[in-house]
mmCIF file with all atom_site columns, N, CA and C in Angstrom:
data_model
loop_
_atom_site.group_PDB
_atom_site.id
_atom_site.type_symbol
_atom_site.label_atom_id
_atom_site.label_alt_id
_atom_site.label_comp_id
_atom_site.label_asym_id
_atom_site.label_entity_id
_atom_site.label_seq_id
_atom_site.pdbx_PDB_ins_code
_atom_site.Cartn_x
_atom_site.Cartn_y
_atom_site.Cartn_z
_atom_site.occupancy
_atom_site.B_iso_or_equiv
_atom_site.pdbx_formal_charge
_atom_site.auth_seq_id
_atom_site.auth_comp_id
_atom_site.auth_asym_id
_atom_site.auth_atom_id
_atom_site.pdbx_PDB_model_num
ATOM 1   N N  . MET M 1 1  ? 0.825  -1.202  0.000   1.00 67.00 ? 1  MET M N  1
ATOM 2   C CA . MET M 1 1  ? 0.000  0.000   0.000   1.00 67.00 ? 1  MET M CA 1
ATOM 3   C C  . MET M 1 1  ? 0.867  1.263   0.000   1.00 67.00 ? 1  MET M C  1
ATOM 4   N N  . ILE M 1 2  ? 1.927  1.260   0.750   1.00 76.00 ? 2  ILE M N  1
ATOM 5   C CA . ILE M 1 2  ? 2.794  2.429   0.816   1.00 76.00 ? 2  ILE M CA 1
ATOM 6   C C  . ILE M 1 2  ? 3.394  2.721   -0.556  1.00 76.00 ? 2  ILE M C  1
ATOM 7   N N  . ALA M 1 3  ? 3.833  1.676   -1.251  1.00 74.00 ? 3  ALA M N  1
ATOM 8   C CA . ALA M 1 3  ? 4.417  1.863   -2.580  1.00 74.00 ? 3  ALA M CA 1
ATOM 9   C C  . ALA M 1 3  ? 3.386  2.476   -3.525  1.00 74.00 ? 3  ALA M C  1
ATOM 10  N N  . GLY M 1 4  ? 2.140  2.051   -3.416  1.00 81.00 ? 4  GLY M N  1
ATOM 11  C CA . GLY M 1 4  ? 1.075  2.618   -4.246  1.00 81.00 ? 4  GLY M CA 1
ATOM 12  C C  . GLY M 1 4  ? 0.856  4.092   -3.970  1.00 81.00 ? 4  GLY M C  1
ATOM 13  N N  . ASP M 1 5  ? 0.958  4.463   -2.683  1.00 88.00 ? 5  ASP M N  1
ATOM 14  C CA . ASP M 1 5  ? 0.829  5.874   -2.325  1.00 88.00 ? 5  ASP M CA 1
ATOM 15  C C  . ASP M 1 5  ? 1.977  6.686   -2.922  1.00 88.00 ? 5  ASP M C  1
ATOM 16  N N  . LEU M 1 6  ? 3.175  6.107   -2.916  1.00 90.00 ? 6  LEU M N  1
ATOM 17  C CA . LEU M 1 6  ? 4.323  6.791   -3.513  1.00 90.00 ? 6  LEU M CA 1
ATOM 18  C C  . LEU M 1 6  ? 4.111  7.000   -5.007  1.00 90.00 ? 6  LEU M C  1
ATOM 19  N N  . VAL M 1 7  ? 3.658  5.968   -5.677  1.00 89.00 ? 7  VAL M N  1
ATOM 20  C CA . VAL M 1 7  ? 3.429  6.058   -7.126  1.00 89.00 ? 7  VAL M CA 1
ATOM 21  C C  . VAL M 1 7  ? 2.339  7.082   -7.420  1.00 89.00 ? 7  VAL M C  1
ATOM 22  N N  . SER M 1 8  ? 1.298  7.089   -6.610  1.00 93.00 ? 8  SER M N  1
ATOM 23  C CA . SER M 1 8  ? 0.222  8.062   -6.786  1.00 93.00 ? 8  SER M CA 1
ATOM 24  C C  . SER M 1 8  ? 0.745  9.489   -6.603  1.00 93.00 ? 8  SER M C  1
ATOM 25  N N  . GLY M 1 9  ? 1.546  9.686   -5.576  1.00 94.00 ? 9  GLY M N  1
ATOM 26  C CA . GLY M 1 9  ? 2.139  11.001  -5.349  1.00 94.00 ? 9  GLY M CA 1
ATOM 27  C C  . GLY M 1 9  ? 3.080  11.403  -6.468  1.00 94.00 ? 9  GLY M C  1
ATOM 28  N N  . ALA M 1 10 ? 3.840  10.442  -6.977  1.00 96.00 ? 10 ALA M N  1
ATOM 29  C CA . ALA M 1 10 ? 4.764  10.725  -8.074  1.00 96.00 ? 10 ALA M CA 1
ATOM 30  C C  . ALA M 1 10 ? 3.994  11.127  -9.333  1.00 96.00 ? 10 ALA M C  1
ATOM 31  N N  . THR M 1 11 ? 2.881  10.466  -9.567  1.00 96.00 ? 11 THR M N  1
ATOM 32  C CA . THR M 1 11 ? 2.047  10.804  -10.717 1.00 96.00 ? 11 THR M CA 1
ATOM 33  C C  . THR M 1 11 ? 1.521  12.231  -10.592 1.00 96.00 ? 11 THR M C  1
ATOM 34  N N  . LYS M 1 12 ? 1.070  12.585  -9.399  1.00 97.00 ? 12 LYS M N  1
ATOM 35  C CA . LYS M 1 12 ? 0.582  13.951  -9.178  1.00 97.00 ? 12 LYS M CA 1
ATOM 36  C C  . LYS M 1 12 ? 1.701  14.966  -9.372  1.00 97.00 ? 12 LYS M C  1
ATOM 37  N N  . LEU M 1 13 ? 2.886  14.649  -8.870  1.00 97.00 ? 13 LEU M N  1
ATOM 38  C CA . LEU M 1 13 ? 4.028  15.547  -9.030  1.00 97.00 ? 13 LEU M CA 1
ATOM 39  C C  . LEU M 1 13 ? 4.374  15.738  -10.503 1.00 97.00 ? 13 LEU M C  1
ATOM 40  N N  . SER M 1 14 ? 4.410  14.652  -11.249 1.00 97.00 ? 14 SER M N  1
ATOM 41  C CA . SER M 1 14 ? 4.714  14.717  -12.675 1.00 97.00 ? 14 SER M CA 1
ATOM 42  C C  . SER M 1 14 ? 3.672  15.548  -13.426 1.00 97.00 ? 14 SER M C  1
ATOM 43  N N  . GLU M 1 15 ? 2.400  15.309  -13.131 1.00 98.00 ? 15 GLU M N  1
ATOM 44  C CA . GLU M 1 15 ? 1.338  16.065  -13.790 1.00 98.00 ? 15 GLU M CA 1
ATOM 45  C C  . GLU M 1 15 ? 1.412  17.549  -13.414 1.00 98.00 ? 15 GLU M C  1
ATOM 46  N N  . SER M 1 16 ? 1.743  17.822  -12.173 1.00 98.00 ? 16 SER M N  1
ATOM 47  C CA . SER M 1 16 ? 1.855  19.214  -11.727 1.00 98.00 ? 16 SER M CA 1
ATOM 48  C C  . SER M 1 16 ? 2.993  19.935  -12.438 1.00 98.00 ? 16 SER M C  1
ATOM 49  N N  . LEU M 1 17 ? 4.109  19.242  -12.615 1.00 98.00 ? 17 LEU M N  1
ATOM 50  C CA . LEU M 1 17 ? 5.233  19.848  -13.341 1.00 98.00 ? 17 LEU M CA 1
ATOM 51  C C  . LEU M 1 17 ? 4.831  20.146  -14.783 1.00 98.00 ? 17 LEU M C  1
ATOM 52  N N  . LYS M 1 18 ? 4.173  19.199  -15.431 1.00 98.00 ? 18 LYS M N  1
ATOM 53  C CA . LYS M 1 18 ? 3.725  19.426  -16.809 1.00 98.00 ? 18 LYS M CA 1
ATOM 54  C C  . LYS M 1 18 ? 2.771  20.610  -16.878 1.00 98.00 ? 18 LYS M C  1
ATOM 55  N N  . ASN M 1 19 ? 1.857  20.679  -15.929 1.00 98.00 ? 19 ASN M N  1
ATOM 56  C CA . ASN M 1 19 ? 0.887  21.770  -15.881 1.00 98.00 ? 19 ASN M CA 1
ATOM 57  C C  . ASN M 1 19 ? 1.594  23.107  -15.647 1.00 98.00 ? 19 ASN M C  1
ATOM 58  N N  . LEU M 1 20 ? 2.544  23.134  -14.734 1.00 98.00 ? 20 LEU M N  1
ATOM 59  C CA . LEU M 1 20 ? 3.311  24.345  -14.465 1.00 98.00 ? 20 LEU M CA 1
ATOM 60  C C  . LEU M 1 20 ? 4.033  24.819  -15.725 1.00 98.00 ? 20 LEU M C  1
ATOM 61  N N  . MET M 1 21 ? 4.706  23.909  -16.401 1.00 97.00 ? 21 MET M N  1
ATOM 62  C CA . MET M 1 21 ? 5.456  24.290  -17.594 1.00 97.00 ? 21 MET M CA 1
ATOM 63  C C  . MET M 1 21 ? 4.537  24.757  -18.718 1.00 97.00 ? 21 MET M C  1
ATOM 64  N N  . LEU M 1 22 ? 3.376  24.147  -18.826 1.00 97.00 ? 22 LEU M N  1
ATOM 65  C CA . LEU M 1 22 ? 2.394  24.589  -19.828 1.00 97.00 ? 22 LEU M CA 1
ATOM 66  C C  . LEU M 1 22 ? 1.932  26.013  -19.520 1.00 97.00 ? 22 LEU M C  1
ATOM 67  N N  . HIS M 1 23 ? 1.592  26.262  -18.259 1.00 98.00 ? 23 HIS M N  1
ATOM 68  C CA . HIS M 1 23 ? 1.153  27.606  -17.876 1.00 98.00 ? 23 HIS M CA 1
ATOM 69  C C  . HIS M 1 23 ? 2.288  28.616  -17.991 1.00 98.00 ? 23 HIS M C  1
ATOM 70  N N  . TRP M 1 24 ? 3.502  28.165  -17.681 1.00 97.00 ? 24 TRP M N  1
ATOM 71  C CA . TRP M 1 24 ? 4.629  29.083  -17.817 1.00 97.00 ? 24 TRP M CA 1
ATOM 72  C C  . TRP M 1 24 ? 4.805  29.486  -19.281 1.00 97.00 ? 24 TRP M C  1
ATOM 73  N N  . GLN M 1 25 ? 4.677  28.537  -20.186 1.00 97.00 ? 25 GLN M N  1
ATOM 74  C CA . GLN M 1 25 ? 4.822  28.853  -21.606 1.00 97.00 ? 25 GLN M CA 1
ATOM 75  C C  . GLN M 1 25 ? 3.781  29.877  -22.043 1.00 97.00 ? 25 GLN M C  1
ATOM 76  N N  . GLU M 1 26 ? 2.555  29.718  -21.560 1.00 97.00 ? 26 GLU M N  1
ATOM 77  C CA . GLU M 1 26 ? 1.506  30.677  -21.884 1.00 97.00 ? 26 GLU M CA 1
ATOM 78  C C  . GLU M 1 26 ? 1.830  32.048  -21.289 1.00 97.00 ? 26 GLU M C  1
ATOM 79  N N  . THR M 1 27 ? 2.335  32.058  -20.067 1.00 97.00 ? 27 THR M N  1
ATOM 80  C CA . THR M 1 27 ? 2.696  33.313  -19.404 1.00 97.00 ? 27 THR M CA 1
ATOM 81  C C  . THR M 1 27 ? 3.859  33.983  -20.124 1.00 97.00 ? 27 THR M C  1
ATOM 82  N N  . LYS M 1 28 ? 4.836  33.163  -20.502 1.00 94.00 ? 28 LYS M N  1
ATOM 83  C CA . LYS M 1 28 ? 6.034  33.679  -21.164 1.00 94.00 ? 28 LYS M CA 1
ATOM 84  C C  . LYS M 1 28 ? 5.713  34.356  -22.492 1.00 94.00 ? 28 LYS M C  1
ATOM 85  N N  . ASP M 1 29 ? 4.650  33.912  -23.139 1.00 94.00 ? 29 ASP M N  1
ATOM 86  C CA . ASP M 1 29 ? 4.232  34.550  -24.391 1.00 94.00 ? 29 ASP M CA 1
ATOM 87  C C  . ASP M 1 29 ? 3.840  36.013  -24.165 1.00 94.00 ? 29 ASP M C  1
ATOM 88  N N  . GLN M 1 30 ? 3.374  36.336  -22.965 1.00 95.00 ? 30 GLN M N  1
ATOM 89  C CA . GLN M 1 30 ? 2.938  37.697  -22.645 1.00 95.00 ? 30 GLN M CA 1
ATOM 90  C C  . GLN M 1 30 ? 3.964  38.477  -21.821 1.00 95.00 ? 30 GLN M C  1
ATOM 91  N N  . TRP M 1 31 ? 4.798  37.778  -21.086 1.00 95.00 ? 31 TRP M N  1
ATOM 92  C CA . TRP M 1 31 ? 5.740  38.420  -20.153 1.00 95.00 ? 31 TRP M CA 1
ATOM 93  C C  . TRP M 1 31 ? 7.150  38.179  -20.670 1.00 95.00 ? 31 TRP M C  1
ATOM 94  N N  . GLN M 1 32 ? 7.670  39.136  -21.387 1.00 94.00 ? 32 GLN M N  1
ATOM 95  C CA . GLN M 1 32 ? 8.965  38.972  -22.042 1.00 94.00 ? 32 GLN M CA 1
ATOM 96  C C  . GLN M 1 32 ? 9.886  40.125  -21.671 1.00 94.00 ? 32 GLN M C  1
ATOM 97  N N  . ASP M 1 33 ? 10.472 40.044  -20.486 1.00 96.00 ? 33 ASP M N  1
ATOM 98  C CA . ASP M 1 33 ? 11.419 41.066  -20.074 1.00 96.00 ? 33 ASP M CA 1
ATOM 99  C C  . ASP M 1 33 ? 12.526 40.411  -19.241 1.00 96.00 ? 33 ASP M C  1
ATOM 100 N N  . VAL M 1 34 ? 13.382 41.227  -18.693 1.00 97.00 ? 34 VAL M N  1
ATOM 101 C CA . VAL M 1 34 ? 14.507 40.719  -17.907 1.00 97.00 ? 34 VAL M CA 1
ATOM 102 C C  . VAL M 1 34 ? 14.013 39.944  -16.688 1.00 97.00 ? 34 VAL M C  1
ATOM 103 N N  . ALA M 1 35 ? 12.979 40.447  -16.033 1.00 97.00 ? 35 ALA M N  1
ATOM 104 C CA . ALA M 1 35 ? 12.447 39.773  -14.842 1.00 97.00 ? 35 ALA M CA 1
ATOM 105 C C  . ALA M 1 35 ? 11.913 38.387  -15.189 1.00 97.00 ? 35 ALA M C  1
ATOM 106 N N  . SER M 1 36 ? 11.258 38.268  -16.336 1.00 97.00 ? 36 SER M N  1
ATOM 107 C CA . SER M 1 36 ? 10.742 36.982  -16.794 1.00 97.00 ? 36 SER M CA 1
ATOM 108 C C  . SER M 1 36 ? 11.874 35.987  -17.029 1.00 97.00 ? 36 SER M C  1
ATOM 109 N N  . ARG M 1 37 ? 12.891 36.435  -17.718 1.00 97.00 ? 37 ARG M N  1
ATOM 110 C CA . ARG M 1 37 ? 14.030 35.545  -17.996 1.00 97.00 ? 37 ARG M CA 1
ATOM 111 C C  . ARG M 1 37 ? 14.737 35.150  -16.710 1.00 97.00 ? 37 ARG M C  1
ATOM 112 N N  . ARG M 1 38 ? 14.889 36.090  -15.797 1.00 97.00 ? 38 ARG M N  1
ATOM 113 C CA . ARG M 1 38 ? 15.540 35.789  -14.520 1.00 97.00 ? 38 ARG M CA 1
ATOM 114 C C  . ARG M 1 38 ? 14.711 34.791  -13.704 1.00 97.00 ? 38 ARG M C  1
ATOM 115 N N  . PHE M 1 39 ? 13.383 34.986  -13.697 1.00 97.00 ? 39 PHE M N  1
ATOM 116 C CA . PHE M 1 39 ? 12.500 34.053  -12.991 1.00 97.00 ? 39 PHE M CA 1
ATOM 117 C C  . PHE M 1 39 ? 12.652 32.643  -13.552 1.00 97.00 ? 39 PHE M C  1
ATOM 118 N N  . GLU M 1 40 ? 12.658 32.546  -14.866 1.00 97.00 ? 40 GLU M N  1
ATOM 119 C CA . GLU M 1 40 ? 12.801 31.237  -15.504 1.00 97.00 ? 40 GLU M CA 1
ATOM 120 C C  . GLU M 1 40 ? 14.157 30.608  -15.168 1.00 97.00 ? 40 GLU M C  1
ATOM 121 N N  . GLU M 1 41 ? 15.216 31.386  -15.277 1.00 97.00 ? 41 GLU M N  1
ATOM 122 C CA . GLU M 1 41 ? 16.560 30.871  -15.000 1.00 97.00 ? 41 GLU M CA 1
ATOM 123 C C  . GLU M 1 41 ? 16.748 30.498  -13.532 1.00 97.00 ? 41 GLU M C  1
ATOM 124 N N  . ASP M 1 42 ? 16.241 31.336  -12.633 1.00 97.00 ? 42 ASP M N  1
ATOM 125 C CA . ASP M 1 42 ? 16.470 31.130  -11.197 1.00 97.00 ? 42 ASP M CA 1
ATOM 126 C C  . ASP M 1 42 ? 15.545 30.099  -10.573 1.00 97.00 ? 42 ASP M C  1
ATOM 127 N N  . HIS M 1 43 ? 14.328 29.975  -11.100 1.00 97.00 ? 43 HIS M N  1
ATOM 128 C CA . HIS M 1 43 ? 13.333 29.140  -10.426 1.00 97.00 ? 43 HIS M CA 1
ATOM 129 C C  . HIS M 1 43 ? 12.846 27.950  -11.250 1.00 97.00 ? 43 HIS M C  1
ATOM 130 N N  . LEU M 1 44 ? 12.502 28.184  -12.495 1.00 96.00 ? 44 LEU M N  1
ATOM 131 C CA . LEU M 1 44 ? 11.907 27.106  -13.278 1.00 96.00 ? 44 LEU M CA 1
ATOM 132 C C  . LEU M 1 44 ? 12.944 26.162  -13.884 1.00 96.00 ? 44 LEU M C  1
ATOM 133 N N  . ALA M 1 45 ? 13.992 26.704  -14.432 1.00 96.00 ? 45 ALA M N  1
ATOM 134 C CA . ALA M 1 45 ? 15.007 25.845  -15.063 1.00 96.00 ? 45 ALA M CA 1
ATOM 135 C C  . ALA M 1 45 ? 15.609 24.848  -14.068 1.00 96.00 ? 45 ALA M C  1
ATOM 136 N N  . PRO M 1 46 ? 15.945 25.249  -12.847 1.00 97.00 ? 46 PRO M N  1
ATOM 137 C CA . PRO M 1 46 ? 16.494 24.265  -11.901 1.00 97.00 ? 46 PRO M CA 1
ATOM 138 C C  . PRO M 1 46 ? 15.437 23.283  -11.383 1.00 97.00 ? 46 PRO M C  1
ATOM 139 N N  . LEU M 1 47 ? 14.182 23.666  -11.430 1.00 97.00 ? 47 LEU M N  1
ATOM 140 C CA . LEU M 1 47 ? 13.123 22.833  -10.874 1.00 97.00 ? 47 LEU M CA 1
ATOM 141 C C  . LEU M 1 47 ? 12.918 21.544  -11.662 1.00 97.00 ? 47 LEU M C  1
ATOM 142 N N  . GLU M 1 48 ? 12.905 21.653  -12.964 1.00 95.00 ? 48 GLU M N  1
ATOM 143 C CA . GLU M 1 48 ? 12.581 20.489  -13.804 1.00 95.00 ? 48 GLU M CA 1
ATOM 144 C C  . GLU M 1 48 ? 13.537 19.311  -13.591 1.00 95.00 ? 48 GLU M C  1
ATOM 145 N N  . PRO M 1 49 ? 14.854 19.502  -13.652 1.00 97.00 ? 49 PRO M N  1
ATOM 146 C CA . PRO M 1 49 ? 15.726 18.339  -13.416 1.00 97.00 ? 49 PRO M CA 1
ATOM 147 C C  . PRO M 1 49 ? 15.625 17.801  -11.988 1.00 97.00 ? 49 PRO M C  1
ATOM 148 N N  . LYS M 1 50 ? 15.377 18.680  -11.025 1.00 98.00 ? 50 LYS M N  1
ATOM 149 C CA . LYS M 1 50 ? 15.222 18.216  -9.638  1.00 98.00 ? 50 LYS M CA 1
ATOM 150 C C  . LYS M 1 50 ? 13.976 17.346  -9.492  1.00 98.00 ? 50 LYS M C  1
ATOM 151 N N  . VAL M 1 51 ? 12.909 17.740  -10.141 1.00 98.00 ? 51 VAL M N  1
ATOM 152 C CA . VAL M 1 51 ? 11.682 16.938  -10.079 1.00 98.00 ? 51 VAL M CA 1
ATOM 153 C C  . VAL M 1 51 ? 11.909 15.586  -10.753 1.00 98.00 ? 51 VAL M C  1
ATOM 154 N N  . HIS M 1 52 ? 12.602 15.566  -11.877 1.00 97.00 ? 52 HIS M N  1
ATOM 155 C CA . HIS M 1 52 ? 12.864 14.293  -12.557 1.00 97.00 ? 52 HIS M CA 1
ATOM 156 C C  . HIS M 1 52 ? 13.746 13.372  -11.698 1.00 97.00 ? 52 HIS M C  1
ATOM 157 N N  . LEU M 1 53 ? 14.733 13.927  -11.026 1.00 98.00 ? 53 LEU M N  1
ATOM 158 C CA . LEU M 1 53 ? 15.551 13.126  -10.117 1.00 98.00 ? 53 LEU M CA 1
ATOM 159 C C  . LEU M 1 53 ? 14.714 12.592  -8.965  1.00 98.00 ? 53 LEU M C  1
ATOM 160 N N  . THR M 1 54 ? 13.820 13.408  -8.455  1.00 97.00 ? 54 THR M N  1
ATOM 161 C CA . THR M 1 54 ? 12.931 12.990  -7.377  1.00 97.00 ? 54 THR M CA 1
ATOM 162 C C  . THR M 1 54 ? 12.009 11.873  -7.837  1.00 97.00 ? 54 THR M C  1
ATOM 163 N N  . LEU M 1 55 ? 11.466 11.997  -9.028  1.00 97.00 ? 55 LEU M N  1
ATOM 164 C CA . LEU M 1 55 ? 10.585 10.955  -9.559  1.00 97.00 ? 55 LEU M CA 1
ATOM 165 C C  . LEU M 1 55 ? 11.330 9.636   -9.734  1.00 97.00 ? 55 LEU M C  1
ATOM 166 N N  . ASP M 1 56 ? 12.568 9.698   -10.192 1.00 97.00 ? 56 ASP M N  1
ATOM 167 C CA . ASP M 1 56 ? 13.380 8.480   -10.316 1.00 97.00 ? 56 ASP M CA 1
ATOM 168 C C  . ASP M 1 56 ? 13.609 7.849   -8.945  1.00 97.00 ? 56 ASP M C  1
ATOM 169 N N  . ALA M 1 57 ? 13.910 8.661   -7.955  1.00 97.00 ? 57 ALA M N  1
ATOM 170 C CA . ALA M 1 57 ? 14.145 8.153   -6.603  1.00 97.00 ? 57 ALA M CA 1
ATOM 171 C C  . ALA M 1 57 ? 12.877 7.540   -6.020  1.00 97.00 ? 57 ALA M C  1
ATOM 172 N N  . ILE M 1 58 ? 11.741 8.168   -6.258  1.00 96.00 ? 58 ILE M N  1
ATOM 173 C CA . ILE M 1 58 ? 10.469 7.628   -5.774  1.00 96.00 ? 58 ILE M CA 1
ATOM 174 C C  . ILE M 1 58 ? 10.198 6.282   -6.422  1.00 96.00 ? 58 ILE M C  1
ATOM 175 N N  . SER M 1 59 ? 10.471 6.166   -7.686  1.00 95.00 ? 59 SER M N  1
ATOM 176 C CA . SER M 1 59 ? 10.260 4.900   -8.391  1.00 95.00 ? 59 SER M CA 1
ATOM 177 C C  . SER M 1 59 ? 11.118 3.783   -7.797  1.00 95.00 ? 59 SER M C  1
ATOM 178 N N  . ARG M 1 60 ? 12.385 4.089   -7.555  1.00 96.00 ? 60 ARG M N  1
ATOM 179 C CA . ARG M 1 60 ? 13.274 3.083   -6.955  1.00 96.00 ? 60 ARG M CA 1
ATOM 180 C C  . ARG M 1 60 ? 12.812 2.716   -5.550  1.00 96.00 ? 60 ARG M C  1
ATOM 181 N N  . LEU M 1 61 ? 12.405 3.704   -4.771  1.00 95.00 ? 61 LEU M N  1
ATOM 182 C CA . LEU M 1 61 ? 11.932 3.448   -3.415  1.00 95.00 ? 61 LEU M CA 1
ATOM 183 C C  . LEU M 1 61 ? 10.658 2.610   -3.428  1.00 95.00 ? 61 LEU M C  1
ATOM 184 N N  . ALA M 1 62 ? 9.751  2.902   -4.348  1.00 93.00 ? 62 ALA M N  1
ATOM 185 C CA . ALA M 1 62 ? 8.514  2.118   -4.457  1.00 93.00 ? 62 ALA M CA 1
ATOM 186 C C  . ALA M 1 62 ? 8.833  0.663   -4.771  1.00 93.00 ? 62 ALA M C  1
ATOM 187 N N  . ASP M 1 63 ? 9.804  0.421   -5.644  1.00 94.00 ? 63 ASP M N  1
ATOM 188 C CA . ASP M 1 63 ? 10.210 -0.955  -5.957  1.00 94.00 ? 63 ASP M CA 1
ATOM 189 C C  . ASP M 1 63 ? 10.747 -1.670  -4.712  1.00 94.00 ? 63 ASP M C  1
ATOM 190 N N  . VAL M 1 64 ? 11.584 -0.986  -3.959  1.00 94.00 ? 64 VAL M N  1
ATOM 191 C CA . VAL M 1 64 ? 12.154 -1.579  -2.742  1.00 94.00 ? 64 VAL M CA 1
ATOM 192 C C  . VAL M 1 64 ? 11.050 -1.880  -1.737  1.00 94.00 ? 64 VAL M C  1
ATOM 193 N N  . LEU M 1 65 ? 10.130 -0.952  -1.564  1.00 92.00 ? 65 LEU M N  1
ATOM 194 C CA . LEU M 1 65 ? 9.050  -1.161  -0.605  1.00 92.00 ? 65 LEU M CA 1
ATOM 195 C C  . LEU M 1 65 ? 8.119  -2.293  -1.030  1.00 92.00 ? 65 LEU M C  1
ATOM 196 N N  . GLU M 1 66 ? 7.864  -2.410  -2.323  1.00 92.00 ? 66 GLU M N  1
ATOM 197 C CA . GLU M 1 66 ? 7.035  -3.524  -2.806  1.00 92.00 ? 66 GLU M CA 1
ATOM 198 C C  . GLU M 1 66 ? 7.698  -4.866  -2.526  1.00 92.00 ? 66 GLU M C  1
ATOM 199 N N  . ARG M 1 67 ? 9.015  -4.954  -2.780  1.00 94.00 ? 67 ARG M N  1
ATOM 200 C CA . ARG M 1 67 ? 9.739  -6.195  -2.487  1.00 94.00 ? 67 ARG M CA 1
ATOM 201 C C  . ARG M 1 67 ? 9.709  -6.498  -0.998  1.00 94.00 ? 67 ARG M C  1
ATOM 202 N N  . ALA M 1 68 ? 9.920  -5.502  -0.181  1.00 93.00 ? 68 ALA M N  1
ATOM 203 C CA . ALA M 1 68 ? 9.901  -5.696  1.266   1.00 93.00 ? 68 ALA M CA 1
ATOM 204 C C  . ALA M 1 68 ? 8.525  -6.160  1.722   1.00 93.00 ? 68 ALA M C  1
ATOM 205 N N  . GLN M 1 69 ? 7.498  -5.564  1.168   1.00 90.00 ? 69 GLN M N  1
ATOM 206 C CA . GLN M 1 69 ? 6.138  -5.945  1.537   1.00 90.00 ? 69 GLN M CA 1
ATOM 207 C C  . GLN M 1 69 ? 5.849  -7.398  1.144   1.00 90.00 ? 69 GLN M C  1
ATOM 208 N N  . ARG M 1 70 ? 6.282  -7.790  -0.065  1.00 92.00 ? 70 ARG M N  1
ATOM 209 C CA . ARG M 1 70 ? 6.107  -9.177  -0.505  1.00 92.00 ? 70 ARG M CA 1
ATOM 210 C C  . ARG M 1 70 ? 6.883  -10.132 0.398   1.00 92.00 ? 70 ARG M C  1
ATOM 211 N N  . ASP M 1 71 ? 8.103  -9.767  0.748   1.00 94.00 ? 71 ASP M N  1
ATOM 212 C CA . ASP M 1 71 ? 8.929  -10.626 1.599   1.00 94.00 ? 71 ASP M CA 1
ATOM 213 C C  . ASP M 1 71 ? 8.339  -10.788 2.990   1.00 94.00 ? 71 ASP M C  1
ATOM 214 N N  . CYS M 1 72 ? 7.650  -9.771  3.476   1.00 93.00 ? 72 CYS M N  1
ATOM 215 C CA . CYS M 1 72 ? 7.059  -9.838  4.820   1.00 93.00 ? 72 CYS M CA 1
ATOM 216 C C  . CYS M 1 72 ? 5.755  -10.625 4.845   1.00 93.00 ? 72 CYS M C  1
ATOM 217 N N  . ASN M 1 73 ? 5.141  -10.806 3.692   1.00 88.00 ? 73 ASN M N  1
ATOM 218 C CA . ASN M 1 73 ? 3.868  -11.551 3.649   1.00 88.00 ? 73 ASN M CA 1
ATOM 219 C C  . ASN M 1 73 ? 4.138  -12.982 3.501   1.00 88.00 ? 73 ASN M C  1
#
């Protein structure tokens, strides 16, 4: 059950990142100045690889927890 909760949370995180980037693209079409570029460089650009690393870690952890759960049953 815990592994399923992790996968569910990871799915929500992935969808949220996609949604954020979609909305950012729409915003960027209207907001094109130094502040916009700085916001993207300082906040959004570093976020995407961190989220992907987190999703990979969650996937590995879910696998370990599933094996542990099977071994305990």
